[in-house]
mmCIF file of C-alpha atoms in Angstrom:
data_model
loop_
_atom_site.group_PDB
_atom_site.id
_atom_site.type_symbol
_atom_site.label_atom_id
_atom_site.label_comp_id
_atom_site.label_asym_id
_atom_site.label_seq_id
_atom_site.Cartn_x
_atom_site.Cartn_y
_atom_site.Cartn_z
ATOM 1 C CA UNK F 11 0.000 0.000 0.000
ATOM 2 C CA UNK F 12 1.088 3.171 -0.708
ATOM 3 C CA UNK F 13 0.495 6.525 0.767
ATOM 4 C CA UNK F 14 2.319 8.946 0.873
ATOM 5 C CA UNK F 15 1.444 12.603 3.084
ATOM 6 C CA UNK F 16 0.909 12.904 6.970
ATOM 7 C CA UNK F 17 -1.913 11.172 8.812
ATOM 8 C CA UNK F 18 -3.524 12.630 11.654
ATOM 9 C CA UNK F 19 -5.231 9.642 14.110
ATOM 10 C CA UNK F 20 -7.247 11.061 17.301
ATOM 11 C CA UNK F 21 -7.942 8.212 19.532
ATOM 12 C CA UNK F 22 -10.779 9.401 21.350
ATOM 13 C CA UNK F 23 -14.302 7.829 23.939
ATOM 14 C CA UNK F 24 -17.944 6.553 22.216
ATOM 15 C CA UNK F 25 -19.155 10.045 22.912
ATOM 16 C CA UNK F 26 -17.063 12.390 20.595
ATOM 17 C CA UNK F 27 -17.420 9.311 17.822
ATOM 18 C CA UNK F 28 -20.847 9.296 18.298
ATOM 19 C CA UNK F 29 -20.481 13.207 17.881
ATOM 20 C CA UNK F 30 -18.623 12.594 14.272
ATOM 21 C CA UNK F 31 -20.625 10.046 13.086
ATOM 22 C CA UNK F 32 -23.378 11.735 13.325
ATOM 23 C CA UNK F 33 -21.973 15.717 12.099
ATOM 24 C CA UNK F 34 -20.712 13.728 9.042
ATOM 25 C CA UNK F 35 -22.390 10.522 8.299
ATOM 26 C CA UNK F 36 -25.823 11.335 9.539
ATOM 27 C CA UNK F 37 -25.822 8.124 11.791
ATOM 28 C CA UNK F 38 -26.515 9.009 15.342
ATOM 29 C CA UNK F 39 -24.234 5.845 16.850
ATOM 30 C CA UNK F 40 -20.491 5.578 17.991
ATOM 31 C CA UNK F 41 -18.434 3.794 15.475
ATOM 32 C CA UNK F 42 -14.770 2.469 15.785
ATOM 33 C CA UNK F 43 -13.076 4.140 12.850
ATOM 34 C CA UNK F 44 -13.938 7.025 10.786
ATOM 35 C CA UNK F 45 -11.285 8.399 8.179
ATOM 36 C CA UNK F 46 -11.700 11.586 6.381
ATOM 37 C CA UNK F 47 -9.570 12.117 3.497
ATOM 38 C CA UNK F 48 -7.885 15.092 2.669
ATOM 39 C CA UNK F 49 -8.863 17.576 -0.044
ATOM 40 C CA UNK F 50 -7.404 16.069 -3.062
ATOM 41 C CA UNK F 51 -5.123 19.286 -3.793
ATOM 42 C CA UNK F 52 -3.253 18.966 -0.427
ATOM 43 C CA UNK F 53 -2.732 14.938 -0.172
ATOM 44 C CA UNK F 54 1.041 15.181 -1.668
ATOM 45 C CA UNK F 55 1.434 16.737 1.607
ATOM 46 C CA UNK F 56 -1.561 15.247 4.355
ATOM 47 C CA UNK F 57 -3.511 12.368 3.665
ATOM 48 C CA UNK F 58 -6.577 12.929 6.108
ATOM 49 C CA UNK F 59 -7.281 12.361 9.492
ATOM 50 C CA UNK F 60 -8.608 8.804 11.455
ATOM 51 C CA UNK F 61 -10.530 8.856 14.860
ATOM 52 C CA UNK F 62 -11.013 5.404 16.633
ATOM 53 C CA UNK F 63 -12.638 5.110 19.542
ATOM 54 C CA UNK F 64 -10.549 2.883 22.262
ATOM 55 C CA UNK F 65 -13.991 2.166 24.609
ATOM 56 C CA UNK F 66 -14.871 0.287 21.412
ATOM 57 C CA UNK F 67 -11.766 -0.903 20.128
ATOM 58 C CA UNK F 68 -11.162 -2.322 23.848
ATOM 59 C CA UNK F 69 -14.508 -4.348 23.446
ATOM 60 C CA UNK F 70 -13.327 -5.557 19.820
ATOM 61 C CA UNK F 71 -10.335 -6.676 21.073
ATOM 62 C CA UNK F 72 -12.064 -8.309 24.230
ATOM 63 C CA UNK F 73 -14.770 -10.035 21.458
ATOM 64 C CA UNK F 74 -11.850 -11.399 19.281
ATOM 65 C CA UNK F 75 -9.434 -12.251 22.330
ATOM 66 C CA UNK F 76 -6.538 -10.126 21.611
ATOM 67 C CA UNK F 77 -4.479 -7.202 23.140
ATOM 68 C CA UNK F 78 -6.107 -3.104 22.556
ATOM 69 C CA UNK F 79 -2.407 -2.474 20.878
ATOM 70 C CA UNK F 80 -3.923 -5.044 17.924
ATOM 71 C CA UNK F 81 -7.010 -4.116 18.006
ATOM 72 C CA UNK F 82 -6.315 -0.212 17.543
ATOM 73 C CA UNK F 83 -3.919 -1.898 14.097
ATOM 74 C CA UNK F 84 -6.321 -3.306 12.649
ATOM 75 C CA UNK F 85 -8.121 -0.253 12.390
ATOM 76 C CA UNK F 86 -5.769 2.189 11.887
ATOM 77 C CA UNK F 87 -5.017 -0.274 9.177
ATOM 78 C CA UNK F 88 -8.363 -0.259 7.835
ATOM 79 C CA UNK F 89 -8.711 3.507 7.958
ATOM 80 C CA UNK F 90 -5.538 4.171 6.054
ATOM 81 C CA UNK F 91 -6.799 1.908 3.237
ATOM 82 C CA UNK F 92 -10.146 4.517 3.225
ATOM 83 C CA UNK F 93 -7.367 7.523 3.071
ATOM 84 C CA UNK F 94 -5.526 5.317 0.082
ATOM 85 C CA UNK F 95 -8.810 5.201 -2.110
ATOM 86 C CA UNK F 96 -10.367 2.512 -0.932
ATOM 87 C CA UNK F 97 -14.189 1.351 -0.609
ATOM 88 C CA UNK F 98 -15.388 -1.821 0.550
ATOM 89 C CA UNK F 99 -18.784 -0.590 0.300
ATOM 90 C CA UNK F 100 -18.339 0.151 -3.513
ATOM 91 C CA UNK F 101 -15.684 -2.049 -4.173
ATOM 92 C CA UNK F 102 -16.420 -5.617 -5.281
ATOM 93 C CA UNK F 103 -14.007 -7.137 -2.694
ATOM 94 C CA UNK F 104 -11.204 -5.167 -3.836
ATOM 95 C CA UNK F 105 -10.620 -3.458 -0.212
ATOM 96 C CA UNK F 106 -10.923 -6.844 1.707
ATOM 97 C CA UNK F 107 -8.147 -8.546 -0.322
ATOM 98 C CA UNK F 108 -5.658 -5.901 0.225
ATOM 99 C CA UNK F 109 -6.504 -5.649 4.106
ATOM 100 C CA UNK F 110 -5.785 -9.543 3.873
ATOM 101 C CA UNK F 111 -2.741 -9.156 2.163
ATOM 102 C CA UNK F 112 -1.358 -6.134 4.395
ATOM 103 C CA UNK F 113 -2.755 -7.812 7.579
ATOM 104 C CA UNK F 114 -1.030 -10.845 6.654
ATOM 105 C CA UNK F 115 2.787 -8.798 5.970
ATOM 106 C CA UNK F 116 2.283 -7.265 9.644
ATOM 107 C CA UNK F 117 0.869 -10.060 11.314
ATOM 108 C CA UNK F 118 -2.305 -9.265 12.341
ATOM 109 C CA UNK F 119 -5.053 -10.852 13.293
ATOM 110 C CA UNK F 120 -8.566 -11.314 11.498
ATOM 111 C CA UNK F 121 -10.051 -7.509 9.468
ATOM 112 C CA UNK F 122 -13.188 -5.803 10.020
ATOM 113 C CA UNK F 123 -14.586 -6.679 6.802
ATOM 114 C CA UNK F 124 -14.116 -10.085 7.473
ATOM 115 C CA UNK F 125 -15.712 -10.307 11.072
ATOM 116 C CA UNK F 126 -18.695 -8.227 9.385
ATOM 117 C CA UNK F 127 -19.318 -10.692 6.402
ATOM 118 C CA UNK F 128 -17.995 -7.870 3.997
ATOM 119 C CA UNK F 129 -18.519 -7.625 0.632
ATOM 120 C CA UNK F 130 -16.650 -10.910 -1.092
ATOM 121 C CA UNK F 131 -18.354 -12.413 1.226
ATOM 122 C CA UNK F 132 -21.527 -11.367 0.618
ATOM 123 C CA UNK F 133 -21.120 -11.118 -3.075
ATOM 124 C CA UNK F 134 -20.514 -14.769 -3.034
ATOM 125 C CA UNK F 135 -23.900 -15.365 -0.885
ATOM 126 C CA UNK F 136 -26.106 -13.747 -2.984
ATOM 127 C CA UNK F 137 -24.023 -13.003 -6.448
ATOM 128 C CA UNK F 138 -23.637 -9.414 -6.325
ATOM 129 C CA UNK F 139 -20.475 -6.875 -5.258
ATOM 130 C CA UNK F 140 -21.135 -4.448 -2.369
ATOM 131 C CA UNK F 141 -21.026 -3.990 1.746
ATOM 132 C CA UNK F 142 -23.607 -6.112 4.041
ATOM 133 C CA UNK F 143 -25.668 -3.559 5.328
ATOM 134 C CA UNK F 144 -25.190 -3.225 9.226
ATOM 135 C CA UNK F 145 -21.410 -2.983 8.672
ATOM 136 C CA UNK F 146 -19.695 -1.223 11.876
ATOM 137 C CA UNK F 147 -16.785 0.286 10.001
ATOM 138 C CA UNK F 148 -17.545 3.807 8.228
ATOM 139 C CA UNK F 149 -16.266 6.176 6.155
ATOM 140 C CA UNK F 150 -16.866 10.015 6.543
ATOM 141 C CA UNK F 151 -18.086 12.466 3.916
ATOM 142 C CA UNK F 152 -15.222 13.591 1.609
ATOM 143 C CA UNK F 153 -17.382 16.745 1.807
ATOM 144 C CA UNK F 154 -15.846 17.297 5.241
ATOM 145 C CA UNK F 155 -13.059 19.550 6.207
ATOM 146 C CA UNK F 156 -11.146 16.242 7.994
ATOM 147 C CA UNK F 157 -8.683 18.347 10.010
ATOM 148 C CA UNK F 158 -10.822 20.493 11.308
ATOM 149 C CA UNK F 159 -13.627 17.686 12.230
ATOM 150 C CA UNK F 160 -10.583 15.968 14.297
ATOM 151 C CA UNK F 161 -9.368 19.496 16.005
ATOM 152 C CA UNK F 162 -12.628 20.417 17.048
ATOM 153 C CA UNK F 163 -13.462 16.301 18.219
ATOM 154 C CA UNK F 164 -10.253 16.817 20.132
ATOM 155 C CA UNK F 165 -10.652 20.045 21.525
ATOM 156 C CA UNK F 166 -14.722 19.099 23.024
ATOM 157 C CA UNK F 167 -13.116 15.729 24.763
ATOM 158 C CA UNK F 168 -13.556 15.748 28.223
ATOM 159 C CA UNK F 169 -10.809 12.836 28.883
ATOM 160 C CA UNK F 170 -7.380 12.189 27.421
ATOM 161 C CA UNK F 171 -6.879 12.036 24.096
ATOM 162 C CA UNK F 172 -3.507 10.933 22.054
ATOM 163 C CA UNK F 173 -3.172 12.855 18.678
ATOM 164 C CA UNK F 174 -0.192 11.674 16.510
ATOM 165 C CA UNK F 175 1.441 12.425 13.593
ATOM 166 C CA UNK F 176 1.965 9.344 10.656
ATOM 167 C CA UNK F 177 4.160 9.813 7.750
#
């Protein structure tokens, strides 16, 4: 995979995801990832911005018996595909096989897509390409200004927050 430009990631609580999801996605619900690519004439230089929620993130990782440190991989894994161009609600499959094939090179565990049924999956259950409906894992509006969405997710916490820098 390449991608090349900075990545913000806010790790943040179920409450300011909630917040996101539903300011950019409509969808009144905490998630565990969001990405938000960058606008298209500044990704030589930034990339976008993930938030993952660790309260959720700590129950995936409970659910599929492995440490938070893998869990919060996998989808800051899965994000960074979203920031590369990615769609595994769009995408025939396309997504899923490169997660496995990434996952696979740094040793992680199981991907979202496949713990939801994702869309290979599904396409081979029913003959069509696309996303099971229900999926957990979203993607926000590339309407939305992503670095200001993060700033102003990180500036409203009420509890610690990590913000980091990815190049």
């Amino acid at each position: 995979m390449r991608l090349r430009g900075e990545v913000s990631v806010l790790l943040t609580t179920d409450r300011n995801m909630r917040r996101l999801n539903r300011q950019f996605r409509g969808k009144d619900k905490p998630t565990d990832v969001l990405s938000f690519p960058a606008d298209p004439l500044v990704q030589n230089q930034e990339r976008g911005d993930l938030a993952v929620s660790v309260p959720t993130a700590l129950r995936q990782a409970r659910e599929q018996g492995h440490a938070l440190a893998v869990e919060l991989k996998v989808l800051i894994l899965h994000g960074l595909l979203h920031l590369a161009g990615y769609d595994h609600e769009r995408d025939n499959g396309e997504m899923e096989q490169r997660e496995r094939v990434v996952r696979g090179r740094l040793g992680l565990p199981k991907g979202l897509i496949e713990r939801t049924g994702g869309p290979a999956i599904a396409a081979r259950k029913n003959g069509k390409g696309g996303a099971r409906k229900g999926s957990r894992v979203v993607r926000a509006s590339r309407n939305a200004v992503p670095s200001a969405a993060v700033a102003t997710a990180a500036s409203a916490q009420d509890d610690s927050h990590v913000r980091g820098r990815k190049g």
